Amino acid sequence: MQKVASKIMALGGLLGPILFTITIIICGSWRVDYSHLHNFISELGATNTSNYQLMNFLGFIPSGIFLCLFGISLLIITPKSFKSKIGSALIIIFGIGVMLAGIFSCDQGCPPIGSLESTVHDRVSAIAFMSAIAGISLLGLTFRKLTSFKNLSTYSILSGIIAALFLITMISTFESRVYTGLWQRLLLLTIFIWTSIMGLFLNQNFDELKLSS
């Protein structure tokens, strides 16, 4: 039973990003004044905007839950080293952050200074992004010493570096809001591709990985 549950949870790394992406596309298409190039994704779930409940309750919250389950599967399946535990925990924190970003919405336009709820949203989002980057990078370093995961080591480390560069670039555009949405989407794309590949890898190689852990 635990085996089946762990394999299913691993697919959260794929299902979460798919659900989140679909919801963004749907909600974005219903906003005539919304730009995927320049606007934050969070603006689709901003308090009292059109379809904000759909974005939060179909996008952020369930996607975050799926990503949490994926992180738990990492914790269960990967070898029980200190680094792998910390890396997996950081991925779980990323999932929790995505979920909380839907519970605590930003104000309209996601201004840098806003209501308490908007401030919580901003802080949670920042922690989520940094946790994902740190978790992916740390797991990549851990994978270098594990035969079963070795092929994913370099990819994971590079994903962490690329995601960090996209995060820095996104932050640099906060004042101008020029291509902020693009850099945020590239950041999430990098993270989501990694979670999807890892989720499928864990699901398909569960028995072999458990024997080697």
PDB file of C-alpha atoms in Angstrom:
ATOM      1  CA  MET A   1       0.000   0.000   0.000  1.00  0.00           C
ATOM      2  CA  GLN A   2       2.826   2.381   0.924  1.00  0.00           C
ATOM      3  CA  LYS A   3       4.577   1.496  -2.328  1.00  0.00           C
ATOM      4  CA  VAL A   4       1.522   2.385  -4.408  1.00  0.00           C
ATOM      5  CA  ALA A   5       0.967   5.592  -2.446  1.00  0.00           C
ATOM      6  CA  SER A   6       4.597   6.683  -2.878  1.00  0.00           C
ATOM      7  CA  LYS A   7       4.518   6.019  -6.612  1.00  0.00           C
ATOM      8  CA  ILE A   8       1.292   7.992  -6.998  1.00  0.00           C
ATOM      9  CA  MET A   9       2.590  10.882  -4.894  1.00  0.00           C
ATOM     10  CA  ALA A  10       5.673  11.084  -7.106  1.00  0.00           C
ATOM     11  CA  LEU A  11       3.429  11.976 -10.043  1.00  0.00           C
ATOM     12  CA  GLY A  12       2.461  15.134  -8.171  1.00  0.00           C
ATOM     13  CA  GLY A  13       5.649  16.588  -9.625  1.00  0.00           C
ATOM     14  CA  LEU A  14       4.021  16.285 -13.051  1.00  0.00           C
ATOM     15  CA  LEU A  15       0.341  16.806 -12.257  1.00  0.00           C
ATOM     16  CA  GLY A  16       0.897  19.994 -10.235  1.00  0.00           C
ATOM     17  CA  PRO A  17       2.677  21.873 -13.031  1.00  0.00           C
ATOM     18  CA  ILE A  18       0.187  20.678 -15.659  1.00  0.00           C
ATOM     19  CA  LEU A  19      -2.804  21.840 -13.601  1.00  0.00           C
ATOM     20  CA  PHE A  20      -1.127  25.144 -12.759  1.00  0.00           C
ATOM     21  CA  THR A  21      -0.216  25.834 -16.387  1.00  0.00           C
ATOM     22  CA  ILE A  22      -3.692  25.029 -17.692  1.00  0.00           C
ATOM     23  CA  THR A  23      -5.282  27.298 -15.069  1.00  0.00           C
ATOM     24  CA  ILE A  24      -2.938  30.168 -15.957  1.00  0.00           C
ATOM     25  CA  ILE A  25      -3.777  29.845 -19.643  1.00  0.00           C
ATOM     26  CA  ILE A  26      -7.521  29.743 -18.984  1.00  0.00           C
ATOM     27  CA  CYS A  27      -7.581  32.633 -16.501  1.00  0.00           C
ATOM     28  CA  GLY A  28      -5.170  34.697 -18.573  1.00  0.00           C
ATOM     29  CA  SER A  29      -7.301  34.285 -21.690  1.00  0.00           C
ATOM     30  CA  TRP A  30     -10.296  35.717 -19.805  1.00  0.00           C
ATOM     31  CA  ARG A  31      -8.418  38.909 -18.886  1.00  0.00           C
ATOM     32  CA  VAL A  32      -8.318  41.216 -21.923  1.00  0.00           C
ATOM     33  CA  ASP A  33      -5.861  43.564 -20.206  1.00  0.00           C
ATOM     34  CA  TYR A  34      -3.548  40.819 -18.940  1.00  0.00           C
ATOM     35  CA  SER A  35      -0.071  40.224 -20.415  1.00  0.00           C
ATOM     36  CA  HIS A  36       1.827  36.980 -19.873  1.00  0.00           C
ATOM     37  CA  LEU A  37       4.992  38.882 -20.762  1.00  0.00           C
ATOM     38  CA  HIS A  38       4.718  41.637 -18.183  1.00  0.00           C
ATOM     39  CA  ASN A  39       2.226  40.659 -15.451  1.00  0.00           C
ATOM     40  CA  PHE A  40       2.847  38.422 -12.439  1.00  0.00           C
ATOM     41  CA  ILE A  41       1.046  35.098 -12.400  1.00  0.00           C
ATOM     42  CA  SER A  42      -0.245  36.091  -8.955  1.00  0.00           C
ATOM     43  CA  GLU A  43      -2.199  38.952 -10.529  1.00  0.00           C
ATOM     44  CA  LEU A  44      -4.588  36.339 -11.913  1.00  0.00           C
ATOM     45  CA  GLY A  45      -5.448  35.412  -8.324  1.00  0.00           C
ATOM     46  CA  ALA A  46      -5.310  38.933  -6.890  1.00  0.00           C
ATOM     47  CA  THR A  47      -8.049  39.746  -4.379  1.00  0.00           C
ATOM     48  CA  ASN A  48     -11.423  40.665  -5.905  1.00  0.00           C
ATOM     49  CA  THR A  49     -10.230  40.517  -9.513  1.00  0.00           C
ATOM     50  CA  SER A  50     -12.178  38.593 -12.147  1.00  0.00           C
ATOM     51  CA  ASN A  51     -11.886  34.808 -11.837  1.00  0.00           C
ATOM     52  CA  TYR A  52      -9.462  35.124  -8.913  1.00  0.00           C
ATOM     53  CA  GLN A  53     -11.150  32.272  -7.070  1.00  0.00           C
ATOM     54  CA  LEU A  54     -10.670  29.974 -10.056  1.00  0.00           C
ATOM     55  CA  MET A  55      -6.959  30.781 -10.199  1.00  0.00           C
ATOM     56  CA  ASN A  56      -6.498  30.261  -6.478  1.00  0.00           C
ATOM     57  CA  PHE A  57      -8.734  27.248  -5.866  1.00  0.00           C
ATOM     58  CA  LEU A  58      -8.044  25.396  -9.114  1.00  0.00           C
ATOM     59  CA  GLY A  59      -4.498  26.602  -9.718  1.00  0.00           C
ATOM     60  CA  PHE A  60      -2.403  27.607  -6.726  1.00  0.00           C
ATOM     61  CA  ILE A  61      -3.893  25.505  -3.941  1.00  0.00           C
ATOM     62  CA  PRO A  62      -4.310  22.057  -5.586  1.00  0.00           C
ATOM     63  CA  SER A  63      -1.076  22.456  -7.550  1.00  0.00           C
ATOM     64  CA  GLY A  64       0.731  23.231  -4.310  1.00  0.00           C
ATOM     65  CA  ILE A  65      -0.761  20.118  -2.716  1.00  0.00           C
ATOM     66  CA  PHE A  66       0.422  17.979  -5.646  1.00  0.00           C
ATOM     67  CA  LEU A  67       3.927  19.449  -5.322  1.00  0.00           C
ATOM     68  CA  CYS A  68       3.923  18.776  -1.568  1.00  0.00           C
ATOM     69  CA  LEU A  69       3.068  15.135  -2.255  1.00  0.00           C
ATOM     70  CA  PHE A  70       5.885  14.995  -4.779  1.00  0.00           C
ATOM     71  CA  GLY A  71       8.282  16.357  -2.159  1.00  0.00           C
ATOM     72  CA  ILE A  72       7.111  13.740   0.331  1.00  0.00           C
ATOM     73  CA  SER A  73       7.750  11.011  -2.253  1.00  0.00           C
ATOM     74  CA  LEU A  74      11.288  12.360  -2.659  1.00  0.00           C
ATOM     75  CA  LEU A  75      11.728  12.114   1.096  1.00  0.00           C
ATOM     76  CA  ILE A  76      10.479   8.517   1.101  1.00  0.00           C
ATOM     77  CA  ILE A  77      12.201   7.172  -2.008  1.00  0.00           C
ATOM     78  CA  THR A  78      15.593   8.891  -2.098  1.00  0.00           C
ATOM     79  CA  PRO A  79      18.403   7.518   0.104  1.00  0.00           C
ATOM     80  CA  LYS A  80      18.183   8.729   3.697  1.00  0.00           C
ATOM     81  CA  SER A  81      21.227  11.006   3.749  1.00  0.00           C
ATOM     82  CA  PHE A  82      21.168  14.350   5.531  1.00  0.00           C
ATOM     83  CA  LYS A  83      21.496  16.307   2.276  1.00  0.00           C
ATOM     84  CA  SER A  84      18.722  14.404   0.529  1.00  0.00           C
ATOM     85  CA  LYS A  85      16.400  14.930   3.507  1.00  0.00           C
ATOM     86  CA  ILE A  86      17.051  18.683   3.517  1.00  0.00           C
ATOM     87  CA  GLY A  87      16.688  18.880  -0.278  1.00  0.00           C
ATOM     88  CA  SER A  88      13.401  16.970  -0.194  1.00  0.00           C
ATOM     89  CA  ALA A  89      12.124  19.108   2.698  1.00  0.00           C
ATOM     90  CA  LEU A  90      12.873  22.255   0.676  1.00  0.00           C
ATOM     91  CA  ILE A  91      10.786  20.899  -2.213  1.00  0.00           C
ATOM     92  CA  ILE A  92       7.940  20.262   0.236  1.00  0.00           C
ATOM     93  CA  ILE A  93       8.286  23.863   1.429  1.00  0.00           C
ATOM     94  CA  PHE A  94       8.062  24.973  -2.214  1.00  0.00           C
ATOM     95  CA  GLY A  95       4.774  23.103  -2.565  1.00  0.00           C
ATOM     96  CA  ILE A  96       3.453  24.590   0.667  1.00  0.00           C
ATOM     97  CA  GLY A  97       4.461  28.031  -0.605  1.00  0.00           C
ATOM     98  CA  VAL A  98       2.537  27.577  -3.848  1.00  0.00           C
ATOM     99  CA  MET A  99      -0.513  26.484  -1.866  1.00  0.00           C
ATOM    100  CA  LEU A 100      -0.278  29.401   0.584  1.00  0.00           C
ATOM    101  CA  ALA A 101       0.141  31.844  -2.308  1.00  0.00           C
ATOM    102  CA  GLY A 102      -3.407  30.879  -3.288  1.00  0.00           C
ATOM    103  CA  ILE A 103      -4.748  31.190   0.224  1.00  0.00           C
ATOM    104  CA  PHE A 104      -3.150  34.596   0.781  1.00  0.00           C
ATOM    105  CA  SER A 105      -3.752  36.634  -2.386  1.00  0.00           C
ATOM    106  CA  CYS A 106      -1.862  39.742  -3.377  1.00  0.00           C
ATOM    107  CA  ASP A 107      -3.684  43.047  -3.880  1.00  0.00           C
ATOM    108  CA  GLN A 108      -4.732  44.072  -7.388  1.00  0.00           C
ATOM    109  CA  GLY A 109      -1.621  44.633  -9.478  1.00  0.00           C
ATOM    110  CA  CYS A 110       0.503  42.915  -6.795  1.00  0.00           C
ATOM    111  CA  PRO A 111       2.088  46.176  -5.540  1.00  0.00           C
ATOM    112  CA  PRO A 112       5.343  46.010  -3.516  1.00  0.00           C
ATOM    113  CA  ILE A 113       3.567  47.583  -0.527  1.00  0.00           C
ATOM    114  CA  GLY A 114       0.018  46.517   0.207  1.00  0.00           C
ATOM    115  CA  SER A 115      -2.302  44.876   2.704  1.00  0.00           C
ATOM    116  CA  LEU A 116      -1.170  42.335   5.296  1.00  0.00           C
ATOM    117  CA  GLU A 117      -2.530  39.501   3.132  1.00  0.00           C
ATOM    118  CA  SER A 118      -0.631  40.822   0.124  1.00  0.00           C
ATOM    119  CA  THR A 119       2.562  41.097   2.170  1.00  0.00           C
ATOM    120  CA  VAL A 120       2.185  37.503   3.366  1.00  0.00           C
ATOM    121  CA  HIS A 121       1.674  36.448  -0.258  1.00  0.00           C
ATOM    122  CA  ASP A 122       4.888  38.179  -1.331  1.00  0.00           C
ATOM    123  CA  ARG A 123       6.949  36.694   1.505  1.00  0.00           C
ATOM    124  CA  VAL A 124       5.567  33.212   0.958  1.00  0.00           C
ATOM    125  CA  SER A 125       6.249  33.403  -2.778  1.00  0.00           C
ATOM    126  CA  ALA A 126       9.841  34.508  -2.212  1.00  0.00           C
ATOM    127  CA  ILE A 127      10.456  31.655   0.243  1.00  0.00           C
ATOM    128  CA  ALA A 128       8.863  29.173  -2.181  1.00  0.00           C
ATOM    129  CA  PHE A 129      11.086  30.166  -5.102  1.00  0.00           C
ATOM    130  CA  MET A 130      14.265  30.156  -3.030  1.00  0.00           C
ATOM    131  CA  SER A 131      13.353  26.806  -1.448  1.00  0.00           C
ATOM    132  CA  ALA A 132      12.805  25.200  -4.851  1.00  0.00           C
ATOM    133  CA  ILE A 133      16.123  26.493  -6.172  1.00  0.00           C
ATOM    134  CA  ALA A 134      18.033  25.426  -3.065  1.00  0.00           C
ATOM    135  CA  GLY A 135      16.289  22.051  -2.921  1.00  0.00           C
ATOM    136  CA  ILE A 136      16.949  21.201  -6.555  1.00  0.00           C
ATOM    137  CA  SER A 137      20.594  22.261  -6.276  1.00  0.00           C
ATOM    138  CA  LEU A 138      21.183  20.346  -3.035  1.00  0.00           C
ATOM    139  CA  LEU A 139      19.571  17.195  -4.411  1.00  0.00           C
ATOM    140  CA  GLY A 140      21.703  17.551  -7.532  1.00  0.00           C
ATOM    141  CA  LEU A 141      24.842  17.571  -5.391  1.00  0.00           C
ATOM    142  CA  THR A 142      23.534  14.566  -3.460  1.00  0.00           C
ATOM    143  CA  PHE A 143      22.793  12.638  -6.653  1.00  0.00           C
ATOM    144  CA  ARG A 144      26.470  12.793  -7.682  1.00  0.00           C
ATOM    145  CA  LYS A 145      27.261  10.108  -5.108  1.00  0.00           C
ATOM    146  CA  LEU A 146      24.284   7.873  -5.896  1.00  0.00           C
ATOM    147  CA  THR A 147      24.495   5.410  -8.758  1.00  0.00           C
ATOM    148  CA  SER A 148      20.737   5.280  -9.350  1.00  0.00           C
ATOM    149  CA  PHE A 149      20.430   9.087  -9.552  1.00  0.00           C
ATOM    150  CA  LYS A 150      23.826   9.958 -11.056  1.00  0.00           C
ATOM    151  CA  ASN A 151      22.427  10.727 -14.518  1.00  0.00           C
ATOM    152  CA  LEU A 152      20.190  13.380 -12.964  1.00  0.00           C
ATOM    153  CA  SER A 153      22.934  15.086 -10.970  1.00  0.00           C
ATOM    154  CA  THR A 154      24.327  17.509 -13.557  1.00  0.00           C
ATOM    155  CA  TYR A 155      20.852  18.271 -14.869  1.00  0.00           C
ATOM    156  CA  SER A 156      19.593  19.088 -11.371  1.00  0.00           C
ATOM    157  CA  ILE A 157      22.540  21.346 -10.559  1.00  0.00           C
ATOM    158  CA  LEU A 158      22.168  23.197 -13.873  1.00  0.00           C
ATOM    159  CA  SER A 159      18.421  23.552 -13.290  1.00  0.00           C
ATOM    160  CA  GLY A 160      19.121  25.141  -9.918  1.00  0.00           C
ATOM    161  CA  ILE A 161      21.623  27.579 -11.426  1.00  0.00           C
ATOM    162  CA  ILE A 162      19.360  28.520 -14.349  1.00  0.00           C
ATOM    163  CA  ALA A 163      16.360  28.989 -12.039  1.00  0.00           C
ATOM    164  CA  ALA A 164      18.458  31.237  -9.778  1.00  0.00           C
ATOM    165  CA  LEU A 165      19.471  33.383 -12.768  1.00  0.00           C
ATOM    166  CA  PHE A 166      15.841  33.735 -13.849  1.00  0.00           C
ATOM    167  CA  LEU A 167      14.875  34.706 -10.287  1.00  0.00           C
ATOM    168  CA  ILE A 168      17.571  37.395 -10.155  1.00  0.00           C
ATOM    169  CA  THR A 169      16.540  38.713 -13.569  1.00  0.00           C
ATOM    170  CA  MET A 170      12.881  38.776 -12.548  1.00  0.00           C
ATOM    171  CA  ILE A 171      13.693  40.719  -9.381  1.00  0.00           C
ATOM    172  CA  SER A 172      15.646  43.277 -11.432  1.00  0.00           C
ATOM    173  CA  THR A 173      12.470  44.081 -13.397  1.00  0.00           C
ATOM    174  CA  PHE A 174      10.198  44.671 -10.387  1.00  0.00           C
ATOM    175  CA  GLU A 175      10.376  48.454 -10.749  1.00  0.00           C
ATOM    176  CA  SER A 176       9.943  48.664 -14.529  1.00  0.00           C
ATOM    177  CA  ARG A 177       7.624  45.620 -14.845  1.00  0.00           C
ATOM    178  CA  VAL A 178       9.104  45.045 -18.296  1.00  0.00           C
ATOM    179  CA  TYR A 179       9.095  41.312 -19.126  1.00  0.00           C
ATOM    180  CA  THR A 180       8.591  40.477 -15.446  1.00  0.00           C
ATOM    181  CA  GLY A 181       5.967  37.903 -16.391  1.00  0.00           C
ATOM    182  CA  LEU A 182       8.277  36.306 -18.933  1.00  0.00           C
ATOM    183  CA  TRP A 183      11.117  35.849 -16.443  1.00  0.00           C
ATOM    184  CA  GLN A 184       8.735  34.496 -13.815  1.00  0.00           C
ATOM    185  CA  ARG A 185       7.343  31.958 -16.264  1.00  0.00           C
ATOM    186  CA  LEU A 186      10.818  30.869 -17.335  1.00  0.00           C
ATOM    187  CA  LEU A 187      11.737  30.464 -13.672  1.00  0.00           C
ATOM    188  CA  LEU A 188       8.692  28.309 -13.009  1.00  0.00           C
ATOM    189  CA  LEU A 189       9.181  26.404 -16.258  1.00  0.00           C
ATOM    190  CA  THR A 190      12.699  25.438 -15.169  1.00  0.00           C
ATOM    191  CA  ILE A 191      11.431  24.257 -11.787  1.00  0.00           C
ATOM    192  CA  PHE A 192       8.380  22.508 -13.224  1.00  0.00           C
ATOM    193  CA  ILE A 193      10.324  20.625 -15.884  1.00  0.00           C
ATOM    194  CA  TRP A 194      12.609  19.344 -13.128  1.00  0.00           C
ATOM    195  CA  THR A 195       9.725  18.251 -10.878  1.00  0.00           C
ATOM    196  CA  SER A 196       8.017  16.567 -13.848  1.00  0.00           C
ATOM    197  CA  ILE A 197      11.137  14.639 -14.889  1.00  0.00           C
ATOM    198  CA  MET A 198      11.908  13.667 -11.301  1.00  0.00           C
ATOM    199  CA  GLY A 199       8.306  12.671 -10.639  1.00  0.00           C
ATOM    200  CA  LEU A 200       8.220  10.365 -13.650  1.00  0.00           C
ATOM    201  CA  PHE A 201      11.659   8.977 -12.786  1.00  0.00           C
ATOM    202  CA  LEU A 202      10.636   8.162  -9.216  1.00  0.00           C
ATOM    203  CA  ASN A 203       7.353   6.633 -10.355  1.00  0.00           C
ATOM    204  CA  GLN A 204       8.846   4.418 -13.045  1.00  0.00           C
ATOM    205  CA  ASN A 205      11.943   3.306 -11.107  1.00  0.00           C
ATOM    206  CA  PHE A 206      10.449   2.958  -7.627  1.00  0.00           C
ATOM    207  CA  ASP A 207      11.449  -0.667  -6.969  1.00  0.00           C
ATOM    208  CA  GLU A 208      15.035  -0.228  -8.099  1.00  0.00           C
ATOM    209  CA  LEU A 209      15.453   3.003  -6.163  1.00  0.00           C
ATOM    210  CA  LYS A 210      14.054   1.545  -2.931  1.00  0.00           C
ATOM    211  CA  LEU A 211      16.443  -1.409  -3.155  1.00  0.00           C
ATOM    212  CA  SER A 212      19.423   0.927  -3.540  1.00  0.00           C
ATOM    213  CA  SER A 213      18.366   3.374  -0.805  1.00  0.00           C
TER     214      SER A 213
END
